[in-house]
Short mmCIF file of C-alpha atoms in Angstrom, two decimals:
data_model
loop_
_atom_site.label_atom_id
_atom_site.label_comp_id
_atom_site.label_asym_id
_atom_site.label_seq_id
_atom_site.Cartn_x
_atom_site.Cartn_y
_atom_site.Cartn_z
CA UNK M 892 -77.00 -203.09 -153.81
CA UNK M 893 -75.88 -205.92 -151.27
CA UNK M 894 -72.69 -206.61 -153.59
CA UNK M 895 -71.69 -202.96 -154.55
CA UNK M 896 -71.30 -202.36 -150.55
CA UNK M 897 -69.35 -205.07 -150.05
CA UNK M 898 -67.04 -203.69 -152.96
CA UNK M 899 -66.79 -200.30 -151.66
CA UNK M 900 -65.82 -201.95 -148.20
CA UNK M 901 -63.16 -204.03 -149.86
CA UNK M 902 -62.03 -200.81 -151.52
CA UNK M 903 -62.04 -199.08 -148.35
CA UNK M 904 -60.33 -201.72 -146.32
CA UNK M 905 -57.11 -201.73 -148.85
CA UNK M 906 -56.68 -198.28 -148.49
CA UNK M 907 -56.34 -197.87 -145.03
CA UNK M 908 -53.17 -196.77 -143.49
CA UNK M 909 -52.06 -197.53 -140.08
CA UNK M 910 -48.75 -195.49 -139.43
CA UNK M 911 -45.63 -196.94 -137.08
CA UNK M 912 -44.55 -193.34 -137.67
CA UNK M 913 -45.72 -189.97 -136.02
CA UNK M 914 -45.38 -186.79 -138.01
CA UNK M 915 -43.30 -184.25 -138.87
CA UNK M 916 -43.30 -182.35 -135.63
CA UNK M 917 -42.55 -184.98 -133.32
CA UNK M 918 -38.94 -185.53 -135.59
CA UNK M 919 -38.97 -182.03 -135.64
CA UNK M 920 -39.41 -181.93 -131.46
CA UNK M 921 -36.72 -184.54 -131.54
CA UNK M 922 -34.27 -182.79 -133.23
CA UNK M 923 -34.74 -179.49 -131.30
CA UNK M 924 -34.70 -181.01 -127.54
CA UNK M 925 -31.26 -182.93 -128.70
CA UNK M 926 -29.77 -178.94 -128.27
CA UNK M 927 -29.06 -177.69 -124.58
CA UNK M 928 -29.46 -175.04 -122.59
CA UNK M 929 -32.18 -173.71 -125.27
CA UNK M 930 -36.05 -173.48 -125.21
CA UNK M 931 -39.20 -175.26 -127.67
CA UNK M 932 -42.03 -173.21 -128.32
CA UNK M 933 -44.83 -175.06 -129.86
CA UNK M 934 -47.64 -172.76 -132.12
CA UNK M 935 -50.81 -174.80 -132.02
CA UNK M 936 -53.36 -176.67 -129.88
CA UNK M 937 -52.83 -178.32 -126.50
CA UNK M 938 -53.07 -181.68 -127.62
CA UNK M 939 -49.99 -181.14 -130.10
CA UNK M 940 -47.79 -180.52 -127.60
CA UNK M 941 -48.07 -184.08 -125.99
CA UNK M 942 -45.93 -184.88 -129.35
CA UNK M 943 -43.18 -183.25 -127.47
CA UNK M 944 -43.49 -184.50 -124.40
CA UNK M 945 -42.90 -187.81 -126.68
CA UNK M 946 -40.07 -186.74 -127.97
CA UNK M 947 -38.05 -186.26 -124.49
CA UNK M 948 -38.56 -189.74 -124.07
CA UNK M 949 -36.95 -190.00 -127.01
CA UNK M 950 -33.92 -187.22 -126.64
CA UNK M 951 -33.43 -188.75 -122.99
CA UNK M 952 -34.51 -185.23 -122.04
CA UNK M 953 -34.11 -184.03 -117.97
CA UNK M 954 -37.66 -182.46 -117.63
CA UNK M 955 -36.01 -180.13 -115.18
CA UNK M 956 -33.58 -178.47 -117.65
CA UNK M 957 -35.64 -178.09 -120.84
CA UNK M 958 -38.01 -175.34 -121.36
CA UNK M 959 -41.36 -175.99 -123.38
CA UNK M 960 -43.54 -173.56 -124.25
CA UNK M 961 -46.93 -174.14 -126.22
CA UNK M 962 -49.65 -171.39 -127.43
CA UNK M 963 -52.27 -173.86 -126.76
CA UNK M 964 -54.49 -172.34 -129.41
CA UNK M 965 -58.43 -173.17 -128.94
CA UNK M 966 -61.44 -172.31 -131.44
CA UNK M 967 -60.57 -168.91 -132.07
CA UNK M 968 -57.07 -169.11 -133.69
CA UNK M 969 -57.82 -171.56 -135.38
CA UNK M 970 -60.36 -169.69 -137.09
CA UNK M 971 -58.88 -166.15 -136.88
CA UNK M 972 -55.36 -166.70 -137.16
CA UNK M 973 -52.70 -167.17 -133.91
CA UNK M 974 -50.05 -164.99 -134.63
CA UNK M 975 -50.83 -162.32 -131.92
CA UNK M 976 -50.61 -164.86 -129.35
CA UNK M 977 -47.94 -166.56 -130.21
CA UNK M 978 -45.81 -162.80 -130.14
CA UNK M 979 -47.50 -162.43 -126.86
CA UNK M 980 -45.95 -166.09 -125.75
CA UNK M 981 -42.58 -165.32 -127.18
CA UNK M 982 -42.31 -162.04 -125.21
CA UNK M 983 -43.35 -163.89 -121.76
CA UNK M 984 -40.44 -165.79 -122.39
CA UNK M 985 -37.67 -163.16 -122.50
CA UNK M 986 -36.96 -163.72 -118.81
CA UNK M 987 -36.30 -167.19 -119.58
CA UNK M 988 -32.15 -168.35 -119.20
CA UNK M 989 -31.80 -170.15 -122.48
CA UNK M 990 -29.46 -169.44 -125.75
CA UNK M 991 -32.23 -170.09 -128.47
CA UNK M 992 -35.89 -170.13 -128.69
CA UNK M 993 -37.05 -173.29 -130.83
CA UNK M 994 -40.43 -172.09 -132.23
CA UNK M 995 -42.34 -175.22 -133.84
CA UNK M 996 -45.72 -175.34 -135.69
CA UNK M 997 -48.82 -177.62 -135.67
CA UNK M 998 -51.07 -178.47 -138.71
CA UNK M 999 -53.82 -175.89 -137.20
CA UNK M 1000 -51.73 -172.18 -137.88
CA UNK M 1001 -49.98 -173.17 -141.24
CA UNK M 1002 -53.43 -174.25 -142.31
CA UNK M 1003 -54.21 -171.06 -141.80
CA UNK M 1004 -51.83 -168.91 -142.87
CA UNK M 1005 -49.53 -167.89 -139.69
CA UNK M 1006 -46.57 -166.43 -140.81
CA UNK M 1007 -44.17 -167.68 -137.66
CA UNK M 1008 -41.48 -166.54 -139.79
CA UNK M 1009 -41.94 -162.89 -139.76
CA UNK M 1010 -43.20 -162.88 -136.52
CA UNK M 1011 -40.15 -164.26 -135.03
CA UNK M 1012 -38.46 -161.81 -137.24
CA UNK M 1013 -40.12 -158.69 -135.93
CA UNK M 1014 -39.66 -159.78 -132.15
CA UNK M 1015 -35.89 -160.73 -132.37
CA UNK M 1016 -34.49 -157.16 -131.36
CA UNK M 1017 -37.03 -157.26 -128.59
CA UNK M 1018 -35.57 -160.81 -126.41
CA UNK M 1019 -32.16 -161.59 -125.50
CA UNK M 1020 -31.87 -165.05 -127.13
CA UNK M 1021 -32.00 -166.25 -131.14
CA UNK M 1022 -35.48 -166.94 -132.30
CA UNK M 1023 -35.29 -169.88 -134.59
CA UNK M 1024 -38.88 -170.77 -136.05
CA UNK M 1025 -39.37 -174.25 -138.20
CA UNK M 1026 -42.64 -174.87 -140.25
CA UNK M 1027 -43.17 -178.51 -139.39
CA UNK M 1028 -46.80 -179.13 -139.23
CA UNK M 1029 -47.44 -182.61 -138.75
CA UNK M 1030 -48.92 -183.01 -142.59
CA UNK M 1031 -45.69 -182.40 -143.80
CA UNK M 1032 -45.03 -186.14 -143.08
CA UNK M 1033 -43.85 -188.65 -140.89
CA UNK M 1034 -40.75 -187.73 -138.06
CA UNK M 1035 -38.41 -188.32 -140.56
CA UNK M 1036 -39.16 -185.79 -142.32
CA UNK M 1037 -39.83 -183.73 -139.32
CA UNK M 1038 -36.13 -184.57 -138.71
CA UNK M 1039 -35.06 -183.17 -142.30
CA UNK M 1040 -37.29 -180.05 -141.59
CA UNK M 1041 -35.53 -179.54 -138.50
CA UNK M 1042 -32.20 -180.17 -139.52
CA UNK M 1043 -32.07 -177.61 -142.58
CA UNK M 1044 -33.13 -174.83 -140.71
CA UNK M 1045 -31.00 -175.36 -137.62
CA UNK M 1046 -27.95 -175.63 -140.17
CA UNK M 1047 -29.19 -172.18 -142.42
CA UNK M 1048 -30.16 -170.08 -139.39
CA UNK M 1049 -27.03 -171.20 -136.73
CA UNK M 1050 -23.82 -172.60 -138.61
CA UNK M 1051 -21.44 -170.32 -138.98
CA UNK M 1052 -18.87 -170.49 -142.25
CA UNK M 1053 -15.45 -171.26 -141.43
CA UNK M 1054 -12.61 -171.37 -143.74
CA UNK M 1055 -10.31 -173.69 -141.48
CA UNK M 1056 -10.82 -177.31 -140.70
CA UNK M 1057 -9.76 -179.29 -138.03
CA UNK M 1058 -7.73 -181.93 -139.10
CA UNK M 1059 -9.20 -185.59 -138.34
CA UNK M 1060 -12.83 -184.37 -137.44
CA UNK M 1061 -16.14 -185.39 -137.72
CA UNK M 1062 -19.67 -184.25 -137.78
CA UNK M 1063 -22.06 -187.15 -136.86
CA UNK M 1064 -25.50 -186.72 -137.91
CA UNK M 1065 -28.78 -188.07 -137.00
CA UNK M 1066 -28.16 -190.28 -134.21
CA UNK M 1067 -31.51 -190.12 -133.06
CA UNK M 1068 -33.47 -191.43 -136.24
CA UNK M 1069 -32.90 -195.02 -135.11
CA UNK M 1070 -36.03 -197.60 -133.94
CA UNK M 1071 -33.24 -198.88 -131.15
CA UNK M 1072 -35.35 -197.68 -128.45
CA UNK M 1073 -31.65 -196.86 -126.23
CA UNK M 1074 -29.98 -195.79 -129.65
CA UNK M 1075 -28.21 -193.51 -127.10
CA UNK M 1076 -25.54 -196.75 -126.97
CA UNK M 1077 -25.08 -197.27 -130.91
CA UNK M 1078 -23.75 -193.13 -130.90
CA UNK M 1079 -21.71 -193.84 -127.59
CA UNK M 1080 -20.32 -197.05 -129.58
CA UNK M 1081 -19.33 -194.88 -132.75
CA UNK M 1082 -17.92 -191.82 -130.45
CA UNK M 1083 -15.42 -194.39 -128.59
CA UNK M 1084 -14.49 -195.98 -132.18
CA UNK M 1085 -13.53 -192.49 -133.28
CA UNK M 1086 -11.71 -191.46 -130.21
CA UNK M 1087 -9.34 -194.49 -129.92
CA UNK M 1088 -8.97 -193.75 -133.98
CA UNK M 1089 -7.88 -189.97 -133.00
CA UNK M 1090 -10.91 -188.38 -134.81
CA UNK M 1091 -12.67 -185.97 -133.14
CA UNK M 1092 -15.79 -184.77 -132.82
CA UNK M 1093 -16.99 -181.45 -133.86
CA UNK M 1094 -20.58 -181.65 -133.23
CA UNK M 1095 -23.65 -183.98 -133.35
CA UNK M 1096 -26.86 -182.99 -134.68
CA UNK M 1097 -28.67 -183.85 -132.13
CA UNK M 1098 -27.94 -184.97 -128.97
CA UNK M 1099 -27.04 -183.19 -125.97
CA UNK M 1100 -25.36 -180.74 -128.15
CA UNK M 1101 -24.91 -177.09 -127.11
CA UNK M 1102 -24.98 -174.18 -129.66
CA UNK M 1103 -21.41 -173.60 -129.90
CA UNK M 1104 -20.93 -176.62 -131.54
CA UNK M 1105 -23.56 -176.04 -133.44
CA UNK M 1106 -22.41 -172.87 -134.76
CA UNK M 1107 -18.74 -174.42 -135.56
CA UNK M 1108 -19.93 -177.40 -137.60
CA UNK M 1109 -18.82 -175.85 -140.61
CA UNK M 1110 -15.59 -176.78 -139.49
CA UNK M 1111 -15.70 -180.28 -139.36
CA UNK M 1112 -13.47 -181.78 -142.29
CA UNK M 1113 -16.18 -184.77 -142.24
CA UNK M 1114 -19.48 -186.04 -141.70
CA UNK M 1115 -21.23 -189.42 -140.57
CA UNK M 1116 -24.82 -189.86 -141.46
CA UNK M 1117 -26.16 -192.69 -138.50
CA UNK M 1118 -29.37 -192.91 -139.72
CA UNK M 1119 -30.53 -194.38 -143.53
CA UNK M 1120 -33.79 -192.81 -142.53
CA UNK M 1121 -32.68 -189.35 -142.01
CA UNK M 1122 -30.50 -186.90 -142.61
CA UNK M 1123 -29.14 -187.30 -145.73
CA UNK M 1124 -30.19 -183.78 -146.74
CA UNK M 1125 -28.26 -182.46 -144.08
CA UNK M 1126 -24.98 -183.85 -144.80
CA UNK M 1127 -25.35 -182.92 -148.78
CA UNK M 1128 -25.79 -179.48 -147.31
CA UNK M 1129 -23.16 -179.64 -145.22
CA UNK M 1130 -21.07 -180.83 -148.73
CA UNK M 1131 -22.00 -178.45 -150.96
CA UNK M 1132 -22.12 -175.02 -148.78
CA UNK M 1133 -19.12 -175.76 -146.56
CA UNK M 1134 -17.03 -178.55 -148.20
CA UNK M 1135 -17.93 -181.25 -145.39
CA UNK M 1136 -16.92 -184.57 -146.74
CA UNK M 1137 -19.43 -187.16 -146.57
CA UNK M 1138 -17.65 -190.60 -144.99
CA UNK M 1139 -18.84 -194.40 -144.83
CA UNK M 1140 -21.47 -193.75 -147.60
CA UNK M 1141 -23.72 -196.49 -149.51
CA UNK M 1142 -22.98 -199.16 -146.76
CA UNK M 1143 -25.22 -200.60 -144.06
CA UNK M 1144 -24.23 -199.40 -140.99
CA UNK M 1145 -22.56 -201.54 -138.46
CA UNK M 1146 -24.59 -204.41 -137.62
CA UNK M 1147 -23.76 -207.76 -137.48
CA UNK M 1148 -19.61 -208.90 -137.72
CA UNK M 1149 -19.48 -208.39 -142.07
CA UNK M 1150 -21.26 -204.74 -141.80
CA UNK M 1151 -19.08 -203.82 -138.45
CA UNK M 1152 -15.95 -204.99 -139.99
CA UNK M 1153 -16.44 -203.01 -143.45
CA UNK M 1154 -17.40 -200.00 -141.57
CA UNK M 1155 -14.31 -199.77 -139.29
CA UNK M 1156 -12.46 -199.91 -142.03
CA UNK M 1157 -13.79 -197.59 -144.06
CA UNK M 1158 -13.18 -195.14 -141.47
CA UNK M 1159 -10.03 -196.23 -140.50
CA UNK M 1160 -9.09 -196.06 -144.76
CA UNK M 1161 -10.34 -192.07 -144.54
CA UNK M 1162 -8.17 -191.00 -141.33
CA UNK M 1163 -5.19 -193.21 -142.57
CA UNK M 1164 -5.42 -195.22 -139.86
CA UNK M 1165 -5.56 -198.66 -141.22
CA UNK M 1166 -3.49 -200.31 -138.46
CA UNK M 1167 -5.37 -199.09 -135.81
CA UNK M 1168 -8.51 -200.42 -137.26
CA UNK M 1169 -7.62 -203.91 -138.03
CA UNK M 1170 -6.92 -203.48 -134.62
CA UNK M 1171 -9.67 -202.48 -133.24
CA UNK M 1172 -11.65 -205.56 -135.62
CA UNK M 1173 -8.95 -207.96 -134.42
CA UNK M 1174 -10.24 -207.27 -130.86
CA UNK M 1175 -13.71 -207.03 -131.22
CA UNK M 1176 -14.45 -210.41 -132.93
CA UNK M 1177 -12.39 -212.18 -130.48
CA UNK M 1178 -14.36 -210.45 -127.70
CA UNK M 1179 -17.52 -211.87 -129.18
CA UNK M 1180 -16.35 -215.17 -129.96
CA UNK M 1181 -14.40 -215.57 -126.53
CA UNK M 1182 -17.78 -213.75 -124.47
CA UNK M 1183 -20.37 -215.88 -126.16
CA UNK M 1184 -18.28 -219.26 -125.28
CA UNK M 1185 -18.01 -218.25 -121.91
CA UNK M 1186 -21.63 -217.27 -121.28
CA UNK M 1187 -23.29 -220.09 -122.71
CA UNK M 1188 -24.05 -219.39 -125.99
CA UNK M 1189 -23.35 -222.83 -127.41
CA UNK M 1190 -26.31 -223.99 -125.45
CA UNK M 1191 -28.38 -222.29 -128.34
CA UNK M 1192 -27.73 -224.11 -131.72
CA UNK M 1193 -27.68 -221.66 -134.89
CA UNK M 1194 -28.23 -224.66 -136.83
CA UNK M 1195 -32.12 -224.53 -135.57
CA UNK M 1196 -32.69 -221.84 -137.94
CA UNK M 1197 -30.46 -222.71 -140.82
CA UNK M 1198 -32.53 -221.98 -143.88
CA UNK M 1199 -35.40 -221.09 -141.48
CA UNK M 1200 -37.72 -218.32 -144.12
CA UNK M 1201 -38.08 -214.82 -141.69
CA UNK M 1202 -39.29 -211.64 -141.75
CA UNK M 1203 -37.70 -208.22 -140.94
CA UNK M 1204 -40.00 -205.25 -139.88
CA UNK M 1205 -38.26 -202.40 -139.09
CA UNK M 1206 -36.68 -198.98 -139.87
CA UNK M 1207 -34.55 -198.79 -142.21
CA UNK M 1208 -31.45 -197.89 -139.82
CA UNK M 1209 -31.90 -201.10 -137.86
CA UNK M 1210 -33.25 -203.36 -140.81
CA UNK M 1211 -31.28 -203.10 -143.65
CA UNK M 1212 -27.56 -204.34 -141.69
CA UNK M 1213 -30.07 -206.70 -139.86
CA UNK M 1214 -30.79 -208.45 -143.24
CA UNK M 1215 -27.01 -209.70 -143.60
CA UNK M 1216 -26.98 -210.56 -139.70
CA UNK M 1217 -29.92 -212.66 -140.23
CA UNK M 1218 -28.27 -214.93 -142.75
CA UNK M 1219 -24.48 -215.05 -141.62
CA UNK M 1220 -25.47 -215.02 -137.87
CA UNK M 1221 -28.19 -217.02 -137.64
CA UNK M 1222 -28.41 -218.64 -140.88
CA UNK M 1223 -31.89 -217.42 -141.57
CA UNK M 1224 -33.58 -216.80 -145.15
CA UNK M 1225 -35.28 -213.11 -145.22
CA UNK M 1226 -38.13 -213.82 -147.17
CA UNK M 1227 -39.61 -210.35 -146.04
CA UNK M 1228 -38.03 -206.96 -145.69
CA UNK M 1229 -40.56 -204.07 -144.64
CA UNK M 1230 -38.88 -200.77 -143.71
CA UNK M 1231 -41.13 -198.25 -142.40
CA UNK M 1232 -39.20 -195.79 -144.59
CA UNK M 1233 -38.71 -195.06 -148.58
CA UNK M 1234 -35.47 -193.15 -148.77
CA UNK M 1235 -33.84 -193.36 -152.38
CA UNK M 1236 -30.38 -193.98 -151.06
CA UNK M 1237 -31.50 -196.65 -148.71
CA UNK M 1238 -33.25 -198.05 -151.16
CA UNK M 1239 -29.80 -198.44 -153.42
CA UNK M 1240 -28.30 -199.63 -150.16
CA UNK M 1241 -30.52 -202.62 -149.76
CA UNK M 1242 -30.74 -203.29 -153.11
CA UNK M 1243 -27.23 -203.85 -153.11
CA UNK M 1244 -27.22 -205.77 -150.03
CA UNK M 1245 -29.53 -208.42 -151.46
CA UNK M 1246 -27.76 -208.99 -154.76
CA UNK M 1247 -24.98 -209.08 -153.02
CA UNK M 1248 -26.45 -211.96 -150.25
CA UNK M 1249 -28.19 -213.54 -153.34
CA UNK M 1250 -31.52 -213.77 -151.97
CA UNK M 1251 -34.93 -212.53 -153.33
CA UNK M 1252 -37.49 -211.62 -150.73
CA UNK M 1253 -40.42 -209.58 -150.69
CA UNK M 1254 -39.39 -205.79 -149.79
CA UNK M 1255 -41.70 -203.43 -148.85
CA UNK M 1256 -40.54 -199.33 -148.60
CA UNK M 1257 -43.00 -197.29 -146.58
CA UNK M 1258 -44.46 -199.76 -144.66
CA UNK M 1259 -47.76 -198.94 -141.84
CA UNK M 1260 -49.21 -201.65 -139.58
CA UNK M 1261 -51.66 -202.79 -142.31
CA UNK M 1262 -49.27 -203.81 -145.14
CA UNK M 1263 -47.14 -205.57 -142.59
CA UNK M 1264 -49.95 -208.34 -141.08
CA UNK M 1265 -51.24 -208.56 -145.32
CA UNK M 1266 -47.35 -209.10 -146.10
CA UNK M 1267 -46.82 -211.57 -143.30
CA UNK M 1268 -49.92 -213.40 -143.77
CA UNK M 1269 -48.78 -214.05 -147.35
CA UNK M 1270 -45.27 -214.95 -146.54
CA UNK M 1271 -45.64 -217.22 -143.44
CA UNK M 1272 -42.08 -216.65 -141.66
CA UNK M 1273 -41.22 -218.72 -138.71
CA UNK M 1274 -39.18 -216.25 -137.23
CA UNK M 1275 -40.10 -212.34 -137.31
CA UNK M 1276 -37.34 -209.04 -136.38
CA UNK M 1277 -39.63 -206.44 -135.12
CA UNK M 1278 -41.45 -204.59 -132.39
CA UNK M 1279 -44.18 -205.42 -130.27
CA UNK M 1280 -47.10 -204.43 -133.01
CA UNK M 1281 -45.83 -207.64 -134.86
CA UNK M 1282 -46.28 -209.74 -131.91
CA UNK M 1283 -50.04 -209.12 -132.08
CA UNK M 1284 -49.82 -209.00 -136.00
CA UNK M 1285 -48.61 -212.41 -135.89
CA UNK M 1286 -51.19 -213.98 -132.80
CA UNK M 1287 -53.54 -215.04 -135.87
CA UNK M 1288 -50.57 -217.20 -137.86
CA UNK M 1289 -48.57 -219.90 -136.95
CA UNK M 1290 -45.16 -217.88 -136.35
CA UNK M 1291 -42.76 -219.67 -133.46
CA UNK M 1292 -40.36 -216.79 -133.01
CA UNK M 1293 -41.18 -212.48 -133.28
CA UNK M 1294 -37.85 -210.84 -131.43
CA UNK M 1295 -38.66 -207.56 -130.44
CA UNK M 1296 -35.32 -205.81 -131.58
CA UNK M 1297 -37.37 -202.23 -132.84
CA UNK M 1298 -39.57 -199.66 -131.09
CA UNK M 1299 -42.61 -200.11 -129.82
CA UNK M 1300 -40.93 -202.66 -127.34
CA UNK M 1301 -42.69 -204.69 -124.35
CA UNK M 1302 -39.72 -204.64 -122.29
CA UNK M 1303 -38.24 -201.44 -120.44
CA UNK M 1304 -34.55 -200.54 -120.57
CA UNK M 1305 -32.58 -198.53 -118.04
CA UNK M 1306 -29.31 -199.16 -120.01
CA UNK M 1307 -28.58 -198.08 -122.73
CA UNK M 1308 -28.27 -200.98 -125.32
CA UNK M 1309 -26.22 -200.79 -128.53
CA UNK M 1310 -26.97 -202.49 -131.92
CA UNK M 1311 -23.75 -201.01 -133.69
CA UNK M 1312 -20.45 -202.72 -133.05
CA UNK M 1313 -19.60 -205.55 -131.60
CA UNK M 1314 -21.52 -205.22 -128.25
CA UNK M 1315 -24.71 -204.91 -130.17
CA UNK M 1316 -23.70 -208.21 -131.66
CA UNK M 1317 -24.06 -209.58 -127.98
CA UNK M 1318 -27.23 -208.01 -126.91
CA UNK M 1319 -28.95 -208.87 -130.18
CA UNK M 1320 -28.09 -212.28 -129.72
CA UNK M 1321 -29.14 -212.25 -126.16
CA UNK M 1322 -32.75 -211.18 -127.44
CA UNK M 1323 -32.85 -213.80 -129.75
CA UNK M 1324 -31.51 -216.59 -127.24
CA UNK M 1325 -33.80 -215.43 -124.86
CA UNK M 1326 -36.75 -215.31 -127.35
CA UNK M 1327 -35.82 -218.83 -128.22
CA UNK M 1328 -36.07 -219.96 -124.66
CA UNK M 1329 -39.39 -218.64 -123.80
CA UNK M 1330 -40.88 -219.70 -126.35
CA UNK M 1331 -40.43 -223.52 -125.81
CA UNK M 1332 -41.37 -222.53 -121.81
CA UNK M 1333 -44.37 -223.77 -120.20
CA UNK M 1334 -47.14 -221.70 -120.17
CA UNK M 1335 -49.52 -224.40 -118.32
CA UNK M 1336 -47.30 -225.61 -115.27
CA UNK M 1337 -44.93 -224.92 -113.06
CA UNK M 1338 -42.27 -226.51 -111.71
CA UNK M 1339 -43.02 -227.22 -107.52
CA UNK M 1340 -39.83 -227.73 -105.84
CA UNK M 1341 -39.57 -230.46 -103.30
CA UNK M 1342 -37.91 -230.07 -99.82
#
C-alpha cells in the first residue's frame, strides 16, 4: 500500500502545472483597455474583474479616463443564468461618454450558457454607443489567446472595408504581447524607425488607439506583427479579407545588433528605402559602440562568459532574438530555451535560428514554473535570462548569474525601457553589467569610510 502511494504522488507531482501565464480574459482585458475613449464591461464574479485591474498595469491605463464596469455575479447567476443582469448593467451605462462598450466574459456565464451575444444584440438600438461583446472566459487559455480572442472580434465587428490604400503605411499589431515589462519603449522604438523611413502609421492594435483608427485599418497597405506570441491570426485576417500585406515575417524581431540590422532592412527593402536604412544601421551601431566606450563598458569583460552554458526563460517575443544576442553579444552557449508559449510560426522561427547559430540546446514550448526548475536542474547553466520566478527557481542550484530581463521583475521602472533597436542593446547590457557586479558584492561587510 506504502509503495502504490508513493507512485500515485510521483504521478501527481509530474503533472502539475504552475502557469507564468493568466488566462484568456486578462489578454482579452489587455487588448480592449489599449482602445480610448471607450468602456469594459466584465460578465462574471467580483473576483474576475481584479484580472482587469491587472491589465491597466499592463495597457499603462489612466484610472481616471477608463470606464470598467463588472456584473459582479454571486450564487444565483451562476446557478440561474446572468443575462438579465448583465442587460440591466448595460442600460445603467447609457449615460456613460464613451464610443464603444467592451463587454467581456468570465468562465462562470459561458459555463452556463449566457448568450452575451444576443443580448448585446437586442440592447444596441436602446444606448448611444457600439456594443461589442467577446467570449473570453478564462478556460479558453492563457492571455495570448485572450489576445487572439480579442483581436478577431474587434477587427469583424469595427473595421471598416476600404478599397484605397495609403501609400507607405503600416498597421502594427500586438505591441502589448511582450514580457518587457515597459514594452511601451520597444513600440515607441519601431514608430520612430518608421517615421524617419516615411511610413506611416495607420493604426495599432492596441495601444492608446482610438476607434477611428480602428475602423480605417483596412486601409493600411501593410502590417507588422510585434509579438511571436500573438497576433498572428490577426494579421492573416487582415491578408486575406482586406489585402493587408504582412511585412518582416519569419525573423526574430529586433534584438541584439544581427536581428536589429536584418530587420531594418527588411523594412527599409519593402518601402524602397534602402539608403535610408543602411543609414539608420550605420548610426545606430556606432552609437552603441561609441556609448558603451564612453560609459565604461570595457570595465566588464565579455570574455568572462565566452562559452559560458545558459539558460533562456522567457516569452517567446523577448526569447527567441535573445538566443542570438546571447552568443554574439556575450559569447554565451544557450543550452536551454523555455518559451512560455507554443506558437507554430515561432516555433519555425527558432528552429531556424538555432540551425542557423549551430547550437543544440534543450527547447521547451509551453513552458509553466514547474518544467522550468526540472529543466534547469537538469541543465545546470551558470548564467540564466529570465524573471524573478527563476531567481527563486535557481536558490537550490549553484547558478552565479539569473538577469531579470522578463516579467515578473524585482525592480520597478518609471521609464519606459526598450529591448528592440539599438537602445535596448544598451539597457540589456546595463542589466547584465549590473547583474555581474552585484553578484561578486559583499553581502557580509561593508566598507567604513575613514575621516
Amino acid at each position: 500500500m506504502g509503495d502504490k502511494r508513493i507512485e500515485l504522488l510521483s504521478t501527481s507531482t509530474e503533472r502539475c502545472f504552475d502557469p507564468y501565464l493568466r488566462c484568456a480574459l486578462n489578454g482579452a482585458a489587455q487588448t480592449v483597455l489599449g482602445v480610448k475613449g471607450c468602456g469594459t464591461l466584465t460578465h462574471g464574479p467580483q473576483g474576475c474583474e481584479y484580472l482587469v485591474y491587472d491589465a491597466f498595469g499592463h495597457q499603462d491605463c489612466d484610472y481616471t479616463e477608463v470606464e470598467t464596469l463588472c456584473t459582479k455575479l454571486c450564487e444565483n447567476e451562476i446557478v440561474h443564468g446572468g443575462e438579465d443582469l448583465l442587460a440591466h448593467t448595460i442600460l445603467e451605462a447609457k449615460e456613460l461618454n464613451i464610443q464603444a462598450l467592451f463587454v467581456l466574459t468570465a468562465c462562470g456565464p459561458e459555463i452556463v450558457g449566457d448568450d452575451i451575444v444576443s443580448v448585446c444584440r437586442d440592447l444596441q438600438p436602446q444606448v448611444p454607443f457600439k456594443l461589442v461583446p467577446i467570449e473570453s472566459a478564462g478556460f479558453k487559455g492563457s492571455e495570448y489567446d485572450g489576445i487572439d480572442i480579442a483581436l478577431d472580434v474587434i477587427l469583424r465587428k469595427l473595421v471598416k472595408d476600404s478599397k484605397r490604400k495609403i501609400s507607405s503605411s503600416v498597421c502594427l499589431i500586438a505591441p502589448h504581447a511582450n514580457a518587457n515589462p515597459t514594452w511601451m519603449g520597444d513600440l515607441e522604438w519601431v514608430k520612430q524607425i518608421l517615421s524617419q523611413m516615411g511610413v506611416q502609421v495607420v493604426a495599432t492594435l492596441t495601444y492608446k488607439s482610438t476607434l477611428n483608427e480602428i475602423e480605417n485599418v483596412a486601409s493600411a497597405e501593410t502590417s507588422l506583427l510585434l509579438s511571436h506570441d500573438a497576433g498572428k491570426k490577426a494579421a492573416d485576417y487582415l491578408s486575406s479579407e482586406f489585402g493587408v500585406e504582412q511585412i518582416c515575417q519569419g525573423i526574430p524581431l529586433p534584438i541584439g545588433m544581427t536581428n536589429t540590422r536584418r530587420w531594418i532592412f527588411d523594412l527599409g527593402k519593402r518601402f524602397e528605402v534602402q539608403g535610408i536604412a543602411k543609414r539608420l544601421v550605420a548610426e545606430g551601431e556606432r552609437m552603441v559602440v561609441e556609448t558603451y566606450r564612453r560609459k565604461g563598458g570595457y570595465f566588464f569583460e565579455v570574455a568572462r562568459f565566452q562559452r559560458t552554458p545558459a539558460a533562456i526563460v522567457a516569452d517567446a517575443t523577448i526569447g527567441i532574438p535573445l538566443v542570438r544576442f546571447a552568443i554574439e553579444e556575450l559569447e554565451l552557449k544557450p543550452e536551454l530555451i523555455a518559451l512560455r508559449s507554443s506558437r507554430p510560426d515561432a516555433r519555425e522561427i527558432l528552429e531556424r535560428e538555432v540551425d542557423d547559430l549551430g547550437i543544440s540546446p534543450k527547447i521547451v514550448y509551453g513552458t509553466d514554473v514547474y518544467k522550468t526548475k526540472k529543466s534547469l536542474e537538469e541543465i545546470s547553466p551558470e548564467v540564466v535570462f529570465g524573471s524573478n520566478i527563476e531567481r527563486h527557481a535557481i536558490e537550490e542550484l549553484w547558478t552565479p548569474y539569473i538577469f531579470e530581463v522578463v516579467s515578473p521583475m524585482r525592480r520597478f521602472r518609471v521609464i519606459d525601457k526598450a529591448y528592440f533597436g539599438y537602445n535596448g542593446i544598451l539597457n540589456l547590457l546595463e542589466v547584465v553589467q549590473n547583474e555581474f557586479a552585484d553578484r561578486w558584492r559583499s553581502k557580509e561587510k561593508r566598507y567604513k569610510a575613514r575621516w
